[in-house]
Amino acid sequence: MRGGERVLEHLCKMYPDADIFTHVVDRSAISSVILEHAIHTTFIDRLPLSRRHYQKYLPLMPRALELLDLNAYDMVISCEAGPAKGVITRPDAVHVTYCHSPMRYLWDQYAQYHAASGLGARLAMPLFAPSLRLWDMASAARPDRIMANSGYIKARIAKSWRRDATIVYPPVDTQLYAPGTDISDEYLWVGQLVPYKRPDLAIDAFNQSGRRLHVVGDGALLEPLMARAGPTIRFTRHMDFASLRAAYASTRGLVFTAEEDFGLIPVEVMASGRPILAFRRGGTLETVVANETGLFFDEKSVESLLDGLDRFERWLPQFDPATAVRRATCFSPDRFRREFAAVVAAAWADRDHHVAP
C-alpha cells in the first residue's frame, strides 16, 4: 500500500462497480477497499516469483496488457507509473490515464537505474530498452485524456510522449493527521531504501553533523546503511500507521532527499504540523512553500544537505505549524475527486462529439 495504491483506493470509492485489471496482485498486502472489487490479472501473475520480482518481467508487460479483453467496458481508467496506458480499448470507449510518471527507468533516470542494477539487469537493459521506448511512445497515443500527478510529471509526459496532460494532484487524507505538542530534537527520514531516493545522503550528513536522525523504511539498502550509520542514527524497518502518525507529529523536521514525482510524505508531515527540508527538484517544489512550510537544499551532495540543515536550524523558530497544516489541505481528496471527474467528463464530451451523426 504505497502512493499508487492509495490513489487506486480513491478511484475505487469513486467507481464502486469498477473491475480492476493488473499484472500481479498480493491480496494479503492490499486494503479492504481494493479487495471489494473484482481483480483480474495478466499472465504475468502466473509466472515464477512474479509477486516478488514482477519488475523483471517488464519486457513481457506490453504483450500482457494487449492480451486483456476490455471490450465489455465503455470507460477505462489506467493508473500507472509504467505501461498500463497501453491497454487496447474498443473504439467508442473513453480511456483516461492518471500518470504518476512515464517509466523513469526507460527515460530520464535510465542511467541511474542501469548503474544501480545487478549484472544481469545491466546486460539486459540495453537490449530491451530501445524497443520498449518505441512501444511506450506509440501506446501514449491510446488514452483520450492524460492526467499528471504534478507539473513536474506534466513536463516529463510532454518530453517523453509528446502529449499534453492536465495536472490533478493526488489525494492526501490530511484529516488523518494532527499536530503534536511534544516535539523531539530528532529528524525523520521516511521511504523505501532504494538508490534513487538517496537515503545515503541523509546518513552521511547526519554522521558528520552529529544530529539525531530516525530512518523509517525497508529496502535493498537497509543493511548497508545500518552498517554505515553512526550512533545518532536509528532505524525502524516497519511502522504501523499510529506510530508513523506520531513520528510525523513529533519530528523536528522531515529530511526529504528524493527527487519524487509528487511526494505524499511531505504533505502528510505538513498535515502533522511539521516542516520539511527537501531537495530542490521534483514534486516537492509544488507542495513545500519555501520559508513557510520548509526549506530546500540545492544539490544531491552531503555538503549541500549539511548547509541546508544549518539554515533549517536558524529558520526553525520562525516556523508556524498552522501554516503547514493549511498548505496540506490544498491536496485533499475532495479536490482530487472534483478535478479527476472534470477530466473524465471532458473525455466523455469529446467522445459524444465525435460519434454524433
mmCIF file of C-alpha atoms in Angstrom:
data_model
loop_
_atom_site.group_PDB
_atom_site.id
_atom_site.type_symbol
_atom_site.label_atom_id
_atom_site.label_comp_id
_atom_site.label_asym_id
_atom_site.label_seq_id
_atom_site.Cartn_x
_atom_site.Cartn_y
_atom_site.Cartn_z
ATOM 1 C CA MET A 1 0.000 0.000 0.000
ATOM 2 C CA ARG A 2 2.157 2.819 -1.336
ATOM 3 C CA GLY A 3 1.232 6.033 -3.140
ATOM 4 C CA GLY A 4 -0.178 4.409 -6.266
ATOM 5 C CA GLU A 5 -2.362 2.047 -4.260
ATOM 6 C CA ARG A 6 -3.678 4.949 -2.183
ATOM 7 C CA VAL A 7 -4.772 6.711 -5.357
ATOM 8 C CA LEU A 8 -6.379 3.461 -6.504
ATOM 9 C CA GLU A 9 -8.360 3.342 -3.254
ATOM 10 C CA HIS A 10 -9.922 6.718 -4.035
ATOM 11 C CA LEU A 11 -10.728 5.622 -7.585
ATOM 12 C CA CYS A 12 -12.400 2.528 -6.127
ATOM 13 C CA LYS A 13 -14.583 4.780 -3.992
ATOM 14 C CA MET A 14 -15.431 6.985 -6.977
ATOM 15 C CA TYR A 15 -16.282 3.981 -9.165
ATOM 16 C CA PRO A 16 -17.594 1.318 -6.747
ATOM 17 C CA ASP A 17 -18.715 -1.068 -9.520
ATOM 18 C CA ALA A 18 -15.445 -0.984 -11.441
ATOM 19 C CA ASP A 19 -13.352 -4.068 -12.153
ATOM 20 C CA ILE A 20 -9.584 -3.938 -11.639
ATOM 21 C CA PHE A 21 -7.024 -5.325 -14.075
ATOM 22 C CA THR A 22 -3.393 -5.625 -13.009
ATOM 23 C CA HIS A 23 -0.325 -7.713 -13.763
ATOM 24 C CA VAL A 24 0.178 -9.105 -10.253
ATOM 25 C CA VAL A 25 -1.797 -8.979 -7.002
ATOM 26 C CA ASP A 26 -0.864 -9.919 -3.456
ATOM 27 C CA ARG A 27 -4.240 -9.966 -1.733
ATOM 28 C CA SER A 28 -2.664 -10.113 1.712
ATOM 29 C CA ALA A 29 -0.952 -6.752 1.176
ATOM 30 C CA ILE A 30 -3.784 -4.561 -0.141
ATOM 31 C CA SER A 31 -6.639 -2.792 1.598
ATOM 32 C CA SER A 32 -10.206 -3.969 2.052
ATOM 33 C CA VAL A 33 -11.398 -1.093 -0.158
ATOM 34 C CA ILE A 34 -9.493 -2.520 -3.121
ATOM 35 C CA LEU A 35 -10.388 -6.125 -2.268
ATOM 36 C CA GLU A 36 -14.096 -5.307 -2.566
ATOM 37 C CA HIS A 37 -13.607 -5.085 -6.339
ATOM 38 C CA ALA A 38 -13.227 -7.918 -8.826
ATOM 39 C CA ILE A 39 -9.496 -8.163 -9.577
ATOM 40 C CA HIS A 40 -8.202 -9.747 -12.794
ATOM 41 C CA THR A 41 -4.529 -10.383 -13.541
ATOM 42 C CA THR A 42 -2.475 -10.864 -16.693
ATOM 43 C CA PHE A 43 -0.440 -13.990 -17.415
ATOM 44 C CA ILE A 44 2.492 -12.409 -15.554
ATOM 45 C CA ASP A 45 0.762 -13.274 -12.280
ATOM 46 C CA ARG A 46 1.242 -16.961 -13.163
ATOM 47 C CA LEU A 47 4.961 -16.718 -13.910
ATOM 48 C CA PRO A 48 7.600 -17.871 -11.390
ATOM 49 C CA LEU A 49 8.291 -15.483 -8.496
ATOM 50 C CA SER A 50 6.229 -12.752 -10.165
ATOM 51 C CA ARG A 51 4.858 -11.326 -6.922
ATOM 52 C CA ARG A 52 8.326 -10.667 -5.561
ATOM 53 C CA HIS A 53 10.170 -9.869 -8.799
ATOM 54 C CA TYR A 54 7.467 -8.543 -11.134
ATOM 55 C CA GLN A 55 9.795 -5.747 -12.346
ATOM 56 C CA LYS A 56 11.961 -8.348 -14.073
ATOM 57 C CA TYR A 57 9.038 -9.179 -16.369
ATOM 58 C CA LEU A 58 8.864 -5.640 -17.787
ATOM 59 C CA PRO A 59 9.724 -6.757 -21.357
ATOM 60 C CA LEU A 60 6.610 -9.003 -21.315
ATOM 61 C CA MET A 61 4.236 -6.357 -19.959
ATOM 62 C CA PRO A 62 3.248 -4.754 -23.300
ATOM 63 C CA ARG A 63 2.165 -8.142 -24.657
ATOM 64 C CA ALA A 64 0.362 -8.991 -21.412
ATOM 65 C CA LEU A 65 -1.575 -5.698 -21.466
ATOM 66 C CA GLU A 66 -2.570 -6.022 -25.102
ATOM 67 C CA LEU A 67 -3.963 -9.517 -24.464
ATOM 68 C CA LEU A 68 -6.506 -8.121 -21.980
ATOM 69 C CA ASP A 69 -10.042 -8.180 -23.388
ATOM 70 C CA LEU A 70 -11.672 -4.904 -22.329
ATOM 71 C CA ASN A 71 -14.495 -4.889 -24.887
ATOM 72 C CA ALA A 72 -17.115 -5.111 -22.138
ATOM 73 C CA TYR A 73 -16.203 -1.648 -20.847
ATOM 74 C CA ASP A 74 -17.264 1.736 -22.168
ATOM 75 C CA MET A 75 -14.800 3.505 -19.845
ATOM 76 C CA VAL A 76 -11.256 2.509 -18.921
ATOM 77 C CA ILE A 77 -9.059 4.286 -16.365
ATOM 78 C CA SER A 78 -5.380 3.381 -16.490
ATOM 79 C CA CYS A 79 -3.491 4.395 -13.372
ATOM 80 C CA GLU A 80 0.211 3.930 -13.802
ATOM 81 C CA ALA A 81 3.854 4.634 -13.314
ATOM 82 C CA GLY A 82 4.584 2.159 -16.074
ATOM 83 C CA PRO A 83 2.973 0.730 -19.201
ATOM 84 C CA ALA A 84 -0.698 0.366 -18.126
ATOM 85 C CA LYS A 85 -1.885 3.009 -20.630
ATOM 86 C CA GLY A 86 -1.043 0.516 -23.393
ATOM 87 C CA VAL A 87 -4.249 -1.489 -22.987
ATOM 88 C CA ILE A 88 -6.419 -1.729 -26.098
ATOM 89 C CA THR A 89 -9.996 -0.485 -25.734
ATOM 90 C CA ARG A 90 -12.944 -0.593 -28.090
ATOM 91 C CA PRO A 91 -13.262 2.390 -30.489
ATOM 92 C CA ASP A 92 -16.195 4.055 -28.693
ATOM 93 C CA ALA A 93 -14.778 3.632 -25.186
ATOM 94 C CA VAL A 94 -13.439 6.523 -23.141
ATOM 95 C CA HIS A 95 -9.880 5.888 -21.912
ATOM 96 C CA VAL A 96 -8.272 8.268 -19.425
ATOM 97 C CA THR A 97 -4.842 7.800 -17.866
ATOM 98 C CA TYR A 98 -3.742 9.004 -14.445
ATOM 99 C CA CYS A 99 0.031 9.065 -14.716
ATOM 100 C CA HIS A 100 2.334 9.030 -11.708
ATOM 101 C CA SER A 101 5.292 9.095 -14.096
ATOM 102 C CA PRO A 102 6.374 7.860 -17.519
ATOM 103 C CA MET A 103 8.583 4.831 -16.983
ATOM 104 C CA ARG A 104 11.527 6.613 -15.376
ATOM 105 C CA TYR A 105 13.769 3.563 -15.810
ATOM 106 C CA LEU A 106 13.358 3.933 -19.600
ATOM 107 C CA TRP A 107 13.649 7.697 -19.881
ATOM 108 C CA ASP A 108 15.345 10.375 -17.788
ATOM 109 C CA GLN A 109 16.535 8.080 -14.971
ATOM 110 C CA TYR A 110 17.689 5.225 -17.221
ATOM 111 C CA ALA A 111 21.379 5.791 -16.438
ATOM 112 C CA GLN A 112 20.740 5.790 -12.666
ATOM 113 C CA TYR A 113 18.744 2.565 -12.762
ATOM 114 C CA HIS A 114 21.288 0.925 -15.072
ATOM 115 C CA ALA A 115 24.187 1.813 -12.794
ATOM 116 C CA ALA A 116 22.375 0.571 -9.668
ATOM 117 C CA SER A 117 21.219 -2.747 -11.190
ATOM 118 C CA GLY A 118 22.765 -6.165 -10.856
ATOM 119 C CA LEU A 119 24.893 -7.667 -13.585
ATOM 120 C CA GLY A 120 22.013 -9.456 -15.328
ATOM 121 C CA ALA A 121 19.845 -6.345 -15.491
ATOM 122 C CA ARG A 122 22.777 -4.192 -16.676
ATOM 123 C CA LEU A 123 23.306 -6.597 -19.574
ATOM 124 C CA ALA A 124 19.593 -6.894 -20.418
ATOM 125 C CA MET A 125 18.530 -3.248 -20.178
ATOM 126 C CA PRO A 126 20.373 -2.014 -23.311
ATOM 127 C CA LEU A 127 18.825 -4.888 -25.282
ATOM 128 C CA PHE A 128 15.208 -4.254 -24.295
ATOM 129 C CA ALA A 129 15.095 -0.508 -23.604
ATOM 130 C CA PRO A 130 15.068 0.820 -27.214
ATOM 131 C CA SER A 131 12.072 -1.293 -28.292
ATOM 132 C CA LEU A 132 10.242 -0.572 -25.024
ATOM 133 C CA ARG A 133 10.730 3.170 -25.559
ATOM 134 C CA LEU A 134 9.217 2.907 -29.035
ATOM 135 C CA TRP A 135 6.231 0.984 -27.670
ATOM 136 C CA ASP A 136 5.863 3.435 -24.789
ATOM 137 C CA MET A 137 5.686 6.388 -27.167
ATOM 138 C CA ALA A 138 3.284 4.620 -29.537
ATOM 139 C CA SER A 139 0.958 3.492 -26.736
ATOM 140 C CA ALA A 140 0.885 7.042 -25.331
ATOM 141 C CA ALA A 141 -1.488 7.865 -28.210
ATOM 142 C CA ARG A 142 -4.112 5.408 -26.905
ATOM 143 C CA PRO A 143 -5.623 7.364 -23.974
ATOM 144 C CA ASP A 144 -8.140 10.067 -24.867
ATOM 145 C CA ARG A 145 -7.005 12.238 -21.949
ATOM 146 C CA ILE A 146 -3.960 12.107 -19.697
ATOM 147 C CA MET A 147 -3.708 13.427 -16.152
ATOM 148 C CA ALA A 148 -0.355 14.104 -14.485
ATOM 149 C CA ASN A 149 0.068 13.976 -10.720
ATOM 150 C CA SER A 150 2.200 17.165 -10.745
ATOM 151 C CA GLY A 151 3.554 19.851 -13.024
ATOM 152 C CA TYR A 152 6.884 18.039 -12.878
ATOM 153 C CA ILE A 153 5.286 14.923 -14.384
ATOM 154 C CA LYS A 154 3.330 17.016 -16.915
ATOM 155 C CA ALA A 155 6.699 18.219 -18.236
ATOM 156 C CA ARG A 156 8.085 14.664 -18.336
ATOM 157 C CA ILE A 157 4.999 13.477 -20.237
ATOM 158 C CA ALA A 158 5.482 16.243 -22.801
ATOM 159 C CA LYS A 159 9.158 15.358 -23.165
ATOM 160 C CA SER A 160 8.780 11.569 -23.346
ATOM 161 C CA TRP A 161 5.389 11.123 -25.023
ATOM 162 C CA ARG A 162 4.789 14.463 -26.789
ATOM 163 C CA ARG A 163 1.337 14.584 -25.165
ATOM 164 C CA ASP A 164 -0.315 17.320 -23.134
ATOM 165 C CA ALA A 165 -1.647 16.448 -19.693
ATOM 166 C CA THR A 166 -3.917 18.015 -17.088
ATOM 167 C CA ILE A 167 -2.433 18.348 -13.607
ATOM 168 C CA VAL A 168 -4.550 16.586 -10.974
ATOM 169 C CA TYR A 169 -2.689 16.360 -7.689
ATOM 170 C CA PRO A 170 -3.101 13.034 -5.852
ATOM 171 C CA PRO A 171 -5.356 12.852 -2.784
ATOM 172 C CA VAL A 172 -3.875 13.072 0.698
ATOM 173 C CA ASP A 173 -6.166 12.206 3.609
ATOM 174 C CA THR A 174 -4.967 15.180 5.620
ATOM 175 C CA GLN A 175 -7.710 14.772 8.231
ATOM 176 C CA LEU A 176 -5.939 11.601 9.408
ATOM 177 C CA TYR A 177 -3.027 13.686 10.725
ATOM 178 C CA ALA A 178 -2.811 16.262 13.514
ATOM 179 C CA PRO A 179 -0.079 18.398 15.091
ATOM 180 C CA GLY A 180 1.512 17.201 18.322
ATOM 181 C CA THR A 181 2.720 19.067 21.384
ATOM 182 C CA ASP A 182 5.839 17.049 22.258
ATOM 183 C CA ILE A 183 8.462 17.928 19.620
ATOM 184 C CA SER A 184 11.662 15.883 19.555
ATOM 185 C CA ASP A 185 15.168 17.023 18.622
ATOM 186 C CA GLU A 186 15.272 14.064 16.201
ATOM 187 C CA TYR A 187 14.866 14.475 12.438
ATOM 188 C CA LEU A 188 12.923 11.971 10.332
ATOM 189 C CA TRP A 189 13.606 10.241 7.001
ATOM 190 C CA VAL A 190 10.791 8.043 5.644
ATOM 191 C CA GLY A 191 10.661 5.999 2.475
ATOM 192 C CA GLN A 192 11.785 2.961 0.566
ATOM 193 C CA LEU A 193 15.520 2.419 0.999
ATOM 194 C CA VAL A 194 16.462 2.323 -2.676
ATOM 195 C CA PRO A 195 19.232 4.215 -4.522
ATOM 196 C CA TYR A 196 17.163 6.866 -6.335
ATOM 197 C CA LYS A 197 15.682 8.146 -3.046
ATOM 198 C CA ARG A 198 19.239 8.857 -1.817
ATOM 199 C CA PRO A 199 18.962 7.849 1.852
ATOM 200 C CA ASP A 200 22.763 7.638 1.831
ATOM 201 C CA LEU A 201 22.905 11.457 1.696
ATOM 202 C CA ALA A 202 20.979 11.676 4.941
ATOM 203 C CA ILE A 203 23.103 9.018 6.636
ATOM 204 C CA ASP A 204 26.387 10.673 5.685
ATOM 205 C CA ALA A 205 25.202 14.199 6.539
ATOM 206 C CA PHE A 206 23.878 13.212 9.960
ATOM 207 C CA ASN A 207 27.011 11.204 10.674
ATOM 208 C CA GLN A 208 29.042 14.360 10.080
ATOM 209 C CA SER A 209 26.726 16.771 11.875
ATOM 210 C CA GLY A 210 26.134 14.630 14.945
ATOM 211 C CA ARG A 211 22.415 15.446 14.839
ATOM 212 C CA ARG A 212 19.855 12.740 15.567
ATOM 213 C CA LEU A 213 18.011 11.012 12.721
ATOM 214 C CA HIS A 214 15.275 8.367 12.677
ATOM 215 C CA VAL A 215 15.149 6.398 9.392
ATOM 216 C CA VAL A 216 11.849 4.611 8.722
ATOM 217 C CA GLY A 217 11.721 2.212 5.793
ATOM 218 C CA ASP A 218 12.847 -1.040 4.248
ATOM 219 C CA GLY A 219 14.642 -1.938 1.059
ATOM 220 C CA ALA A 220 17.813 -3.235 -0.532
ATOM 221 C CA LEU A 221 19.955 -0.555 1.138
ATOM 222 C CA LEU A 222 18.816 -1.199 4.714
ATOM 223 C CA GLU A 223 21.692 -3.374 5.894
ATOM 224 C CA PRO A 224 24.477 -1.372 4.163
ATOM 225 C CA LEU A 225 23.069 1.862 5.593
ATOM 226 C CA MET A 226 22.770 0.408 9.093
ATOM 227 C CA ALA A 227 26.420 -0.618 8.922
ATOM 228 C CA ARG A 228 27.324 2.873 7.712
ATOM 229 C CA ALA A 229 25.313 4.813 10.312
ATOM 230 C CA GLY A 230 26.775 6.336 13.447
ATOM 231 C CA PRO A 231 25.358 6.306 16.990
ATOM 232 C CA THR A 232 23.000 9.278 16.408
ATOM 233 C CA ILE A 233 21.034 7.419 13.721
ATOM 234 C CA ARG A 234 18.415 4.745 14.369
ATOM 235 C CA PHE A 235 16.314 2.615 12.005
ATOM 236 C CA THR A 236 12.771 1.258 12.041
ATOM 237 C CA ARG A 237 12.064 -1.187 9.241
ATOM 238 C CA HIS A 238 8.273 -1.287 9.590
ATOM 239 C CA MET A 239 5.942 1.056 11.452
ATOM 240 C CA ASP A 240 2.177 0.826 11.881
ATOM 241 C CA PHE A 241 0.077 3.826 10.955
ATOM 242 C CA ALA A 242 -0.500 5.046 14.504
ATOM 243 C CA SER A 243 3.235 5.017 15.213
ATOM 244 C CA LEU A 244 4.044 6.701 11.917
ATOM 245 C CA ARG A 245 1.483 9.418 12.563
ATOM 246 C CA ALA A 246 3.044 10.029 15.987
ATOM 247 C CA ALA A 247 6.527 10.175 14.417
ATOM 248 C CA TYR A 248 5.322 12.758 11.899
ATOM 249 C CA ALA A 249 3.807 14.951 14.619
ATOM 250 C CA SER A 250 6.842 14.885 16.911
ATOM 251 C CA THR A 251 9.743 15.182 14.471
ATOM 252 C CA ARG A 252 11.985 18.234 14.404
ATOM 253 C CA GLY A 253 11.691 18.123 10.629
ATOM 254 C CA LEU A 254 11.395 15.741 7.687
ATOM 255 C CA VAL A 255 14.532 15.320 5.578
ATOM 256 C CA PHE A 256 13.427 14.504 2.026
ATOM 257 C CA THR A 257 16.347 13.600 -0.238
ATOM 258 C CA ALA A 258 14.401 12.049 -3.143
ATOM 259 C CA GLU A 259 13.517 13.633 -6.462
ATOM 260 C CA GLU A 260 9.915 12.481 -6.382
ATOM 261 C CA ASP A 261 7.112 12.725 -8.923
ATOM 262 C CA PHE A 262 4.835 14.301 -6.311
ATOM 263 C CA GLY A 263 5.765 13.107 -2.825
ATOM 264 C CA LEU A 264 2.934 12.194 -0.461
ATOM 265 C CA ILE A 265 5.109 12.005 2.639
ATOM 266 C CA PRO A 266 5.993 15.740 2.812
ATOM 267 C CA VAL A 267 2.288 16.614 2.562
ATOM 268 C CA GLU A 268 1.446 14.152 5.345
ATOM 269 C CA VAL A 269 4.162 15.667 7.539
ATOM 270 C CA MET A 270 2.893 19.198 6.838
ATOM 271 C CA ALA A 271 -0.610 17.990 7.772
ATOM 272 C CA SER A 272 1.000 16.934 11.063
ATOM 273 C CA GLY A 273 2.226 20.486 11.624
ATOM 274 C CA ARG A 274 5.918 19.845 10.996
ATOM 275 C CA PRO A 275 8.358 21.397 8.462
ATOM 276 C CA ILE A 276 10.282 19.903 5.536
ATOM 277 C CA LEU A 277 13.875 20.089 4.347
ATOM 278 C CA ALA A 278 13.732 18.854 0.754
ATOM 279 C CA PHE A 279 15.905 18.514 -2.327
ATOM 280 C CA ARG A 280 15.054 21.377 -4.693
ATOM 281 C CA ARG A 281 13.661 19.343 -7.557
ATOM 282 C CA GLY A 282 10.578 17.323 -8.422
ATOM 283 C CA GLY A 283 7.091 17.441 -6.977
ATOM 284 C CA THR A 284 8.098 18.958 -3.627
ATOM 285 C CA LEU A 285 8.575 22.290 -5.414
ATOM 286 C CA GLU A 286 4.780 22.273 -5.838
ATOM 287 C CA THR A 287 3.900 21.240 -2.285
ATOM 288 C CA VAL A 288 6.505 22.767 0.051
ATOM 289 C CA VAL A 289 6.476 26.573 0.272
ATOM 290 C CA ALA A 290 9.990 27.920 0.887
ATOM 291 C CA ASN A 291 10.387 29.847 4.145
ATOM 292 C CA GLU A 292 6.812 28.990 5.146
ATOM 293 C CA THR A 293 6.445 25.209 5.334
ATOM 294 C CA GLY A 294 10.080 24.273 4.836
ATOM 295 C CA LEU A 295 13.391 24.889 3.115
ATOM 296 C CA PHE A 296 15.281 23.381 0.170
ATOM 297 C CA PHE A 297 18.844 22.251 -0.436
ATOM 298 C CA ASP A 298 20.177 22.576 -3.982
ATOM 299 C CA GLU A 299 22.454 19.655 -4.766
ATOM 300 C CA LYS A 300 22.493 15.923 -4.126
ATOM 301 C CA SER A 301 25.629 16.204 -2.025
ATOM 302 C CA VAL A 302 26.435 15.861 1.648
ATOM 303 C CA GLU A 303 27.807 19.412 1.705
ATOM 304 C CA SER A 304 24.577 20.868 0.301
ATOM 305 C CA LEU A 305 22.438 18.908 2.758
ATOM 306 C CA LEU A 306 24.632 19.989 5.690
ATOM 307 C CA ASP A 307 24.280 23.611 4.611
ATOM 308 C CA GLY A 308 20.519 23.081 4.384
ATOM 309 C CA LEU A 309 20.428 21.663 7.910
ATOM 310 C CA ASP A 310 22.309 24.685 9.267
ATOM 311 C CA ARG A 311 19.895 27.068 7.526
ATOM 312 C CA PHE A 312 16.940 24.978 8.704
ATOM 313 C CA GLU A 313 18.047 25.247 12.340
ATOM 314 C CA ARG A 314 18.309 29.046 12.061
ATOM 315 C CA TRP A 315 14.906 29.309 10.352
ATOM 316 C CA LEU A 316 13.010 26.867 12.601
ATOM 317 C CA PRO A 317 11.980 29.443 15.285
ATOM 318 C CA GLN A 318 10.020 31.276 12.551
ATOM 319 C CA PHE A 319 8.047 28.162 11.532
ATOM 320 C CA ASP A 320 4.293 28.201 12.209
ATOM 321 C CA PRO A 321 2.694 24.717 12.338
ATOM 322 C CA ALA A 322 -0.714 26.137 11.394
ATOM 323 C CA THR A 323 0.708 27.371 8.083
ATOM 324 C CA ALA A 324 1.915 23.860 7.237
ATOM 325 C CA VAL A 325 -1.467 22.343 8.108
ATOM 326 C CA ARG A 326 -3.289 24.860 5.886
ATOM 327 C CA ARG A 327 -0.927 24.134 3.000
ATOM 328 C CA ALA A 328 -1.508 20.389 3.294
ATOM 329 C CA THR A 329 -5.278 20.808 2.956
ATOM 330 C CA CYS A 330 -4.730 22.069 -0.619
ATOM 331 C CA PHE A 331 -4.219 18.416 -1.611
ATOM 332 C CA SER A 332 -7.421 16.991 -0.184
ATOM 333 C CA PRO A 333 -9.369 14.010 -1.572
ATOM 334 C CA ASP A 334 -12.279 16.344 -2.380
ATOM 335 C CA ARG A 335 -10.082 18.358 -4.704
ATOM 336 C CA PHE A 336 -8.767 15.190 -6.353
ATOM 337 C CA ARG A 337 -12.249 13.773 -6.956
ATOM 338 C CA ARG A 338 -13.564 17.052 -8.325
ATOM 339 C CA GLU A 339 -10.689 17.612 -10.751
ATOM 340 C CA PHE A 340 -10.498 13.958 -11.800
ATOM 341 C CA ALA A 341 -14.225 13.896 -12.547
ATOM 342 C CA ALA A 342 -13.893 17.076 -14.636
ATOM 343 C CA VAL A 343 -11.294 15.424 -16.885
ATOM 344 C CA VAL A 344 -13.453 12.321 -17.264
ATOM 345 C CA ALA A 345 -16.465 14.495 -18.155
ATOM 346 C CA ALA A 346 -14.413 16.312 -20.790
ATOM 347 C CA ALA A 347 -13.340 12.988 -22.299
ATOM 348 C CA TRP A 348 -16.987 11.874 -22.497
ATOM 349 C CA ALA A 349 -17.942 15.167 -24.138
ATOM 350 C CA ASP A 350 -15.212 14.655 -26.741
ATOM 351 C CA ARG A 351 -16.447 11.139 -27.427
ATOM 352 C CA ASP A 352 -20.072 12.247 -27.796
ATOM 353 C CA HIS A 353 -18.982 14.988 -30.187
ATOM 354 C CA HIS A 354 -17.022 12.566 -32.361
ATOM 355 C CA VAL A 355 -19.746 9.898 -32.542
ATOM 356 C CA ALA A 356 -22.620 12.331 -33.139
ATOM 357 C CA PRO A 357 -24.245 11.930 -36.590
#
